[in-house]
Coordinates of C-alpha atoms in Angstrom, one line a residue:
M293 CA 45.0 -14.9 -18.0
Q294 CA 41.8 -14.2 -15.3
R295 CA 39.1 -14.8 -17.0
D296 CA 36.7 -11.4 -16.2
L297 CA 39.3 -9.5 -18.7
Q298 CA 38.0 -11.1 -21.4
K299 CA 34.1 -9.3 -20.9
K300 CA 32.9 -7.1 -21.5
I301 CA 32.2 -3.9 -19.1
K302 CA 28.2 -2.5 -19.8
E303 CA 28.4 0.1 -17.3
A304 CA 30.9 1.9 -19.9
T305 CA 29.1 1.6 -22.7
Y306 CA 27.3 5.4 -21.4
L307 CA 30.6 6.7 -21.7
T308 CA 30.6 5.7 -25.8
A309 CA 27.2 5.9 -27.5
E310 CA 25.6 7.5 -29.1
K311 CA 23.8 9.9 -27.3
A312 CA 27.1 10.4 -24.5
W313 CA 25.7 14.0 -24.2
S314 CA 22.7 13.5 -22.4
Y315 CA 23.8 10.1 -20.4
R316 CA 26.5 11.9 -19.0
P317 CA 25.2 14.7 -17.5
I318 CA 22.5 12.4 -16.1
L319 CA 25.0 10.7 -14.3
R320 CA 27.8 13.6 -13.1
Y321 CA 24.7 14.8 -11.3
F322 CA 23.8 11.7 -10.0
Y323 CA 27.7 11.4 -8.4
I324 CA 27.4 14.6 -7.7
Q325 CA 24.4 14.3 -5.4
H326 CA 26.5 10.5 -4.1
E327 CA 28.9 12.3 -3.0
R328 CA 26.9 14.6 -0.4
M329 CA 25.5 11.9 1.1
R330 CA 21.9 12.0 -1.1
E331 CA 21.9 8.2 -2.9
F332 CA 18.5 7.8 -4.2
L333 CA 16.9 10.6 -6.6
Y334 CA 13.4 11.2 -8.6
P335 CA 13.2 11.8 -12.1
E336 CA 11.9 16.0 -11.5
E337 CA 14.7 16.6 -10.3
I338 CA 17.2 15.3 -12.2
Y339 CA 15.2 17.0 -14.5
E340 CA 14.9 20.6 -12.9
H341 CA 18.8 20.3 -12.8
L342 CA 19.4 19.5 -16.5
Q343 CA 16.9 22.5 -17.7
Q344 CA 19.1 25.4 -15.9
F345 CA 21.7 24.5 -18.7
V346 CA 20.8 25.9 -22.0
E347 CA 22.0 22.7 -24.0
F348 CA 19.0 21.4 -22.8
Q349 CA 16.4 23.4 -23.7
E350 CA 14.6 21.1 -25.9
Y351 CA 15.0 18.8 -23.3
T352 CA 12.1 16.4 -22.0
M353 CA 10.6 14.9 -19.7
D354 CA 9.9 11.8 -21.7
M355 CA 13.5 11.5 -23.0
L356 CA 14.3 11.9 -19.1
H357 CA 12.9 8.4 -19.1
Q358 CA 14.1 6.6 -21.5
D359 CA 17.8 7.5 -20.8
L360 CA 17.3 6.5 -16.9
D361 CA 15.7 3.0 -19.1
S362 CA 18.5 2.5 -20.6
L363 CA 21.1 3.1 -18.0
T364 CA 18.9 1.2 -16.0
K365 CA 19.8 -0.8 -18.5
W366 CA 22.8 -0.7 -18.7
G367 CA 23.6 -1.4 -15.4
N368 CA 24.8 2.7 -14.0
I369 CA 21.3 3.2 -12.1
I370 CA 19.0 1.2 -10.2
A371 CA 15.4 1.8 -10.2
T372 CA 13.5 1.0 -7.6
Q373 CA 8.7 1.3 -7.5
E374 CA 7.2 3.4 -5.5
H375 CA 4.2 1.7 -4.0
R376 CA 3.3 3.4 -0.2
K377 CA 2.5 6.6 -2.3
A378 CA -0.5 4.9 -5.1
R379 CA -3.8 6.2 -3.4
T380 CA -5.6 4.8 -6.1
I381 CA -5.7 1.5 -7.9
E382 CA -4.2 3.2 -11.0
E383 CA -2.0 5.2 -9.1
Y384 CA -0.5 1.4 -8.2
K385 CA -0.2 0.4 -11.8
K386 CA 1.5 3.1 -12.7
K387 CA 5.1 2.6 -13.2
N388 CA 6.8 5.0 -10.5
F389 CA 10.2 4.8 -9.7
R390 CA 14.0 6.2 -7.7
Y391 CA 17.0 5.8 -8.9
Q392 CA 20.4 4.9 -6.9
C393 CA 23.6 5.7 -8.9
T394 CA 25.8 1.7 -8.8
P395 CA 29.5 1.6 -7.7
Y396 CA 30.7 1.2 -11.1
T397 CA 28.9 4.8 -12.4
V398 CA 30.2 6.0 -8.9
E399 CA 34.2 4.6 -10.0
F400 CA 34.0 5.9 -13.5
E401 CA 32.4 9.6 -13.3
R402 CA 35.3 9.8 -10.5
M403 CA 37.7 9.4 -12.2
M404 CA 36.5 11.2 -15.4
I405 CA 37.0 14.3 -12.9
Q406 CA 40.7 13.6 -12.3
L407 CA 41.2 12.8 -16.1
E408 CA 39.3 16.1 -16.4
Q409 CA 40.9 18.0 -14.2
L410 CA 45.4 16.9 -14.8
G411 CA 32.3 -5.6 -9.3
D412 CA 29.2 -6.0 -9.9
S413 CA 27.8 -7.3 -6.4
F414 CA 27.2 -5.4 -3.3
G415 CA 28.7 -5.8 0.1
G416 CA 28.3 -4.1 3.1
S417 CA 26.3 -4.8 6.3
L418 CA 23.9 -3.3 8.6
E419 CA 25.6 -1.8 11.1
K420 CA 24.1 -1.5 14.5
T421 CA 27.7 0.4 16.9
R422 CA 27.5 3.2 13.8
F423 CA 24.3 5.0 14.9
E424 CA 25.3 5.1 18.5
R425 CA 28.9 6.3 17.5
L426 CA 27.1 8.9 15.4
Y427 CA 24.3 9.8 17.9
Q428 CA 27.9 10.0 20.5
V429 CA 29.4 12.3 18.9
L430 CA 26.2 14.7 17.2
E431 CA 25.7 14.8 20.6
K432 CA 29.0 16.4 21.3
I433 CA 28.0 19.1 19.2
E434 CA 25.0 20.0 19.8
Q435 CA 27.1 21.1 23.1
A436 CA 30.4 23.0 21.5
S437 CA 30.3 25.8 22.6
G438 CA 33.0 28.1 22.5
Q439 CA 35.7 24.7 21.0
S440 CA 38.3 25.7 18.6
N441 CA 38.3 25.2 15.4
E442 CA 40.1 21.9 14.6
E443 CA 37.7 20.7 17.3
C444 CA 35.1 21.3 15.7
A445 CA 36.8 20.1 12.3
Q446 CA 37.4 16.7 13.9
L447 CA 33.6 16.5 15.1
W448 CA 32.4 17.1 11.4
N449 CA 34.6 14.5 10.1
D450 CA 33.5 12.0 12.4
V451 CA 29.8 12.7 11.5
M452 CA 30.8 12.5 8.2
V453 CA 32.7 9.6 7.7
Y454 CA 29.7 7.5 10.4
F455 CA 27.7 8.5 8.0
R456 CA 28.9 7.7 4.9
E457 CA 29.1 5.0 5.8
I458 CA 25.7 4.0 7.8
T459 CA 24.8 5.2 4.3
Q460 CA 26.1 3.1 1.6
N461 CA 26.4 -0.4 4.1
T462 CA 23.2 -0.3 4.9
S463 CA 22.5 0.5 1.0
D464 CA 25.2 -1.6 0.0
Y465 CA 23.8 -4.3 2.8
M466 CA 19.6 -4.0 0.8
A467 CA 20.6 -3.8 -2.5
Y468 CA 22.4 -7.8 -1.5
I469 CA 19.6 -9.7 0.1
H470 CA 17.1 -8.3 -2.7
S471 CA 19.9 -9.4 -5.8
E472 CA 18.2 -11.8 -7.4
K473 CA 21.6 -14.6 -6.3
V474 CA 20.4 -14.7 -2.9
I475 CA 16.8 -14.6 -3.2
E476 CA 17.0 -17.8 -5.7
K477 CA 19.0 -19.4 -2.2
M478 CA 16.9 -18.0 0.2
K479 CA 14.5 -20.8 -2.3
T480 CA 16.2 -24.2 -1.2
E481 CA 17.0 -25.9 0.8
A482 CA 20.4 -24.9 2.2
F483 CA 19.6 -22.1 3.1
L484 CA 17.5 -23.2 6.8
V485 CA 20.6 -23.4 7.4
Y486 CA 21.1 -20.1 8.2
K487 CA 17.9 -18.8 8.7
D488 CA 17.4 -18.2 12.5
R489 CA 21.0 -16.3 12.3
F490 CA 19.4 -13.7 9.0
T491 CA 16.7 -13.1 11.1
T492 CA 18.3 -12.4 14.5
Y493 CA 20.6 -9.7 12.5
L494 CA 18.1 -7.9 10.7
R495 CA 16.0 -7.9 13.7
D496 CA 18.6 -6.8 16.2
F497 CA 20.0 -4.5 13.7
I498 CA 16.0 -3.0 14.2
I499 CA 15.9 -3.1 17.5
A500 CA 18.7 -0.7 17.8
L501 CA 18.1 1.5 14.5
Q502 CA 14.5 2.2 16.3
R503 CA 15.9 2.9 20.1
T504 CA 19.3 4.8 18.7
A505 CA 17.1 6.7 15.5
M506 CA 14.8 8.2 17.7
Q507 CA 17.7 10.3 20.1
I508 CA 18.9 11.0 17.1
Q509 CA 16.4 12.3 15.2
D510 CA 15.6 14.3 19.0
V511 CA 18.8 16.4 18.4
L512 CA 18.9 16.7 15.3
T513 CA 15.6 18.1 15.1
E514 CA 16.5 20.4 18.6
L515 CA 19.9 22.0 16.4
T516 CA 18.1 24.5 14.4
T517 CA 19.9 26.7 10.7
K518 CA 21.6 29.1 13.1
R519 CA 23.0 27.5 15.7
I520 CA 24.6 24.8 12.7
A521 CA 26.0 27.6 11.0
T522 CA 27.9 28.6 13.4
F523 CA 29.3 25.2 13.8
L524 CA 30.1 24.9 10.3
Q525 CA 31.6 27.7 10.1
Q526 CA 34.2 27.3 11.8
V527 CA 34.4 24.1 10.0
M528 CA 34.9 26.1 7.1
N529 CA 37.4 28.6 9.0
H530 CA 40.0 25.0 9.6
Q531 CA 40.2 24.2 6.2
Q532 CA 40.8 27.5 5.2
Q533 CA 43.7 27.2 7.1
A534 CA 44.5 23.7 5.7
G535 CA 45.5 26.1 2.0
R536 CA 42.7 24.7 0.2
L537 CA 43.0 28.3 -2.3
E538 CA 41.9 26.0 -5.1
E539 CA 38.2 26.7 -3.2
D540 CA 36.1 29.6 -2.8
Q541 CA 34.7 30.4 0.4
K542 CA 30.8 30.3 -0.5
D543 CA 31.0 27.1 -1.8
V544 CA 32.6 25.7 0.7
S545 CA 29.9 27.6 2.6
T546 CA 27.1 25.8 0.0
E547 CA 29.8 22.3 0.6
L548 CA 28.7 21.9 4.6
M549 CA 25.0 22.8 4.3
E550 CA 24.3 20.1 1.8
K551 CA 26.3 17.8 3.6
W552 CA 24.1 18.9 6.5
Q553 CA 21.3 18.8 4.4
N554 CA 21.0 15.7 4.1
L555 CA 22.0 14.0 7.6
R556 CA 18.0 15.8 8.4
G557 CA 16.4 14.0 5.2
W558 CA 17.9 10.3 5.7
F559 CA 16.6 10.7 9.3
L560 CA 14.0 13.8 9.5
G561 CA 12.5 13.7 5.6
T562 CA 12.4 15.8 2.7
T563 CA 9.9 18.1 1.1
H564 CA 10.3 14.3 -1.8
G565 CA 8.4 11.7 0.7
E566 CA 9.4 10.3 3.7
S567 CA 13.2 9.6 5.2
E568 CA 15.7 7.4 4.2
F569 CA 15.7 6.2 7.8
E570 CA 11.6 5.0 7.3
R571 CA 12.4 3.0 4.6
L572 CA 15.5 1.1 5.9
Q573 CA 13.0 0.2 8.7
E574 CA 10.6 -1.1 5.9
R575 CA 13.2 -2.5 3.8
T576 CA 14.5 -4.6 7.1
N577 CA 10.6 -5.9 7.7
E578 CA 10.6 -6.5 4.7
A579 CA 13.2 -8.7 4.4
I580 CA 12.4 -10.1 7.8
R581 CA 9.2 -11.2 6.0
R582 CA 9.8 -12.6 3.2
I583 CA 12.1 -14.6 4.5
T584 CA 10.0 -15.7 7.2
R585 CA 6.6 -16.6 3.8
M586 CA 10.2 -18.0 2.1
V587 CA 10.8 -20.8 5.0
Q588 CA 6.9 -21.7 5.1
R589 CA 6.0 -22.8 2.0
M590 CA 9.5 -24.6 2.5
S591 CA 7.8 -26.1 5.7
E592 CA 4.4 -26.5 3.3
R593 CA 6.4 -28.4 1.0
H594 CA 7.5 -31.1 2.9
Q595 CA 3.8 -31.1 4.6
Q596 CA 2.9 -32.4 1.4
F597 CA 4.8 -35.3 1.5
R598 CA 4.3 -35.7 5.3
S599 CA 2.0 -39.6 5.5
R600 CA -1.2 -39.2 7.6
R601 CA -1.7 -42.4 7.9
R602 CA -2.2 -42.1 12.0
D603 CA -4.4 -39.2 11.1
Y604 CA -7.2 -42.1 8.6
E605 CA -6.4 -44.8 11.1
H606 CA -7.6 -42.5 13.8
L607 CA -10.5 -41.4 12.5
A608 CA -11.5 -44.7 11.5
T609 CA -11.2 -45.2 15.2
W610 CA -14.0 -43.2 15.5
F611 CA -16.3 -44.2 12.8
D612 CA -15.8 -48.1 13.8
G613 CA -17.3 -46.8 17.7
I614 CA -20.8 -45.6 16.2
E615 CA -23.4 -47.6 16.2
T616 CA -25.9 -46.3 13.5
I617 CA -24.9 -45.3 9.5
E618 CA -27.0 -41.6 10.9
E619 CA -24.2 -40.0 12.6
A620 CA -21.4 -42.3 10.3
H621 CA -23.0 -39.6 7.8
R622 CA -22.8 -36.9 10.1
L623 CA -19.8 -37.9 11.1
S624 CA -18.7 -37.4 8.1
S625 CA -20.2 -34.3 6.6
V626 CA -18.2 -32.4 9.8
I627 CA -14.6 -33.6 8.1
F628 CA -14.7 -34.6 4.8
G629 CA -17.7 -31.9 3.6
V630 CA -20.4 -32.8 1.9
F631 CA -19.3 -35.3 -1.4
H632 CA -22.2 -34.2 -3.6
T633 CA -22.8 -30.7 -4.1
R634 CA -24.7 -28.0 -7.0
H635 CA -24.8 -24.5 -7.6
L636 CA -28.5 -23.3 -9.4
Y637 CA -28.7 -19.8 -10.6
G638 CA -31.9 -18.5 -12.4
E639 CA -31.5 -15.2 -14.5
Q640 CA -35.2 -14.5 -14.7
V641 CA -36.4 -11.2 -12.6
P642 CA -40.0 -12.0 -12.2
T643 CA -41.0 -9.5 -10.4
D644 CA -39.1 -5.4 -9.1
D645 CA -40.5 -5.3 -5.1
M646 CA -37.9 -5.7 -3.1
Y647 CA -40.4 -6.5 0.1
V648 CA -41.9 -10.1 -2.1
D649 CA -40.2 -13.0 -0.2
I650 CA -38.8 -16.1 -2.3
W651 CA -42.0 -18.8 -1.0
D652 CA -44.2 -16.2 -2.4
E653 CA -42.8 -16.0 -6.1
A654 CA -43.8 -18.5 -8.5
P655 CA -41.7 -21.1 -9.8
M656 CA -39.3 -20.9 -12.4
Q657 CA -38.6 -22.7 -15.6
H658 CA -34.4 -23.3 -16.6
V659 CA -33.7 -24.1 -20.7
T660 CA -30.7 -25.9 -20.7
Q661 CA -29.2 -25.6 -24.2
P662 CA -27.1 -28.4 -25.7
R663 CA -23.1 -26.8 -25.4
T664 CA -22.4 -27.8 -28.6
K665 CA -20.8 -25.0 -30.9
Q666 CA -22.1 -25.9 -33.8
Y667 CA -25.7 -25.1 -31.5
K668 CA -27.2 -21.9 -32.8
E669 CA -30.9 -21.1 -31.3
S670 CA -34.0 -21.0 -33.7
T671 CA -35.0 -17.6 -34.5
K672 CA -38.4 -16.6 -36.1
A673 CA -39.7 -12.7 -37.1
G674 CA -42.5 -11.8 -35.3
A675 CA -45.0 -9.7 -35.2
I676 CA -45.4 -6.6 -33.3
I677 CA -48.2 -7.4 -30.8
D678 CA -50.4 -4.2 -29.1
R679 CA -50.6 -4.5 -24.9
S680 CA -52.0 -1.6 -24.3
V681 CA -54.9 -3.2 -22.3
Q682 CA -52.3 -6.2 -21.2
I683 CA -49.9 -3.0 -19.5
A684 CA -54.2 -1.0 -18.6
E685 CA -55.0 -3.8 -16.8
M686 CA -51.5 -3.6 -14.8
R687 CA -51.5 0.2 -13.8
Q688 CA -55.6 -0.7 -12.3
L689 CA -54.0 -2.7 -10.5
H690 CA -50.9 -1.7 -9.4
L691 CA -53.7 1.3 -8.2
R692 CA -55.6 -0.9 -6.3
Q693 CA -53.1 -1.5 -3.9
L694 CA -51.3 1.0 -4.1
E695 CA -55.4 2.6 -2.4
K696 CA -54.8 -0.5 0.3
E697 CA -52.2 -0.2 1.4
R698 CA -53.2 3.7 2.2
E699 CA -56.7 2.6 3.7
S700 CA -55.1 0.3 5.5
I701 CA -52.1 3.0 7.2
E702 CA -54.8 5.4 7.9
R703 CA -56.1 3.4 10.2
Y704 CA -53.5 3.3 12.4
I705 CA -53.0 7.7 12.6
K706 CA -54.4 8.6 15.5
E707 CA -54.0 12.6 15.9
G708 CA -51.9 13.0 12.4
V709 CA -49.3 11.1 14.4
I710 CA -48.2 7.0 13.8
S711 CA -46.8 5.9 17.9
I712 CA -44.3 2.8 17.5
K713 CA -45.6 1.5 21.5
T714 CA -49.9 2.1 20.5
L715 CA -49.8 0.3 17.3
P716 CA -52.0 -3.6 17.9
V717 CA -50.3 -6.5 16.0
I718 CA -49.9 -4.9 12.4
E719 CA -49.7 -6.2 9.2
P720 CA -46.2 -7.4 7.0
H721 CA -46.7 -4.9 4.9
V722 CA -46.9 -2.1 7.2
R723 CA -44.0 -2.5 9.6
K724 CA -41.8 -2.8 6.3
L725 CA -43.9 0.9 5.4
L726 CA -43.0 2.0 8.4
L727 CA -38.8 1.0 8.1
S728 CA -39.0 2.2 5.0
W729 CA -39.2 5.7 6.2
L730 CA -37.7 5.0 9.0
G731 CA -34.6 4.4 6.6
K732 CA -35.2 7.3 5.0
A733 CA -35.5 9.5 7.5
M734 CA -32.7 9.0 9.1
V735 CA -30.7 10.5 6.2
R736 CA -31.5 13.3 6.0
E737 CA -31.3 16.3 8.9
D738 CA -34.5 17.4 9.3
R739 CA -36.1 14.2 9.3
I740 CA -38.7 14.5 7.0
V741 CA -39.9 12.2 4.0
K742 CA -42.0 11.6 1.7
T743 CA -44.3 8.9 1.0
E744 CA -45.8 7.0 -1.4
Y745 CA -48.4 9.2 -1.3
G746 CA -48.6 12.4 -2.0
G747 CA -47.7 13.2 2.2
R748 CA -44.2 14.0 4.1
V749 CA -44.0 12.9 7.7
R750 CA -41.7 13.4 9.7
V751 CA -39.8 10.7 11.9
M752 CA -38.8 11.4 15.3
V753 CA -36.0 8.4 16.8
E754 CA -37.2 8.2 21.1
E755 CA -34.8 6.6 23.6
E756 CA -37.2 4.2 24.7
R757 CA -37.5 1.0 23.9
V758 CA -40.6 -1.1 22.0
V759 CA -42.1 -3.8 20.2
L760 CA -43.2 -3.3 17.5
R761 CA -45.3 -6.1 16.7
A762 CA -46.9 -8.0 13.5
T763 CA -48.5 -11.2 12.2
D764 CA -45.7 -13.1 11.4
G765 CA -42.8 -11.3 14.5
S766 CA -42.6 -9.5 16.9
L767 CA -39.4 -6.9 15.7
E768 CA -37.1 -4.4 19.3
M769 CA -37.2 -0.9 18.6
P770 CA -36.1 2.7 19.5
N771 CA -40.3 4.5 19.3
V772 CA -40.7 6.5 17.0
E773 CA -43.1 8.8 16.1
Y774 CA -44.4 9.3 12.8
Q775 CA -45.7 13.0 11.9
F776 CA -47.7 14.0 9.7
I777 CA -47.5 17.3 8.1
D778 CA -50.1 16.8 4.3
E779 CA -52.2 15.7 7.0
E780 CA -55.9 16.1 3.7
V781 CA -53.2 13.7 2.2
M782 CA -54.0 11.1 4.5
S783 CA -57.3 12.0 5.2

């Protein structure tokens, strides 16, 4: 007896589960859309379909997500997470899925429909010739005029056959190369033998796909709804001649138009997102990148065990030719880097002035605390000290400093204007003040800023290049004129 005959088929659990009343309609909708060439569905459209029935009026979106999780766990559908639509970190962390029914589910539903009316791995392939043949048939449809109903029906059948082969084979093959079994095989050393052939196969498919798919998109764009409606009417007339009296004419017309829209959506995209053609390109490119990364990691793993003897012998020859120890130290610092480094960090912030240089600050003291769990910093109760006198002194010192800076800036004002090109050698704090006014003015449309002394200044930047000279250095910059609007404040 075969061992497969004794194992449980978990994919059939949904047929006898307690919530079969919701599982079966969901998977039936998956099967119907699969037959209409739609392989991937979003939870929103599944929920919209279920809300059409009275039995699902109290059915919520949370209940749908729970059912989809159960069906995914049983292997009835495959969940693919979407990342490309994420615009923020929160959206990236939130798991958004689209779903595809499995081959087992399709066969189960096909069997259930047959009963009402009276494995487990993907195969597939990336056949580039299918796209070329589909393009040739679509060209014939575009040029179809005056052809018989039978010829139109034959062209339609060819389109559906090639399109079904494309969708099924590509989706099955992508599911195959993304399966855990194949990923584990790619991590082994034996995969190195097949990696060139594997990547060549994927790369040739991408090249042929990009060349042919664009031609298909152009044809589909030219085939408007009005033009294709006439063609589909001839196809429907031919099907009626075949004696299918049980089918309603309206349903046949809708079925044909939905299949055509699915074909267009696969290559041109839908309102729910980008086209499956673009997804296929991205997934194929990602497969090539993943193979390249795995081969690179295996090469790096081999590199770790490679002998560095010749490298060290070459370095030893360099060191042997050096005459002084100082030169040897310099060569060692370039090759091996610094052996002993120290990173110093100070928590003290002595001043809030951003223009104070570090060598102008007073040195700080750092007390190292013992690295033991038992150590606790001793504390004692302290009294509230009146520091109003010190605060007043610091305030007076700050005001005197501002007054001193104001007096120094007033010396360079000529008729209410300071021009960079006419300035003599100035102090560093004057240069910092002028540049700060320039920075504030550049973010305003009127180029007017309010100074620290209560006045307003209009900053005018010219194209002429000048040199701003100060006691600590020179700065080349465009000529800037500072026009003081409130002259009485600065005088």
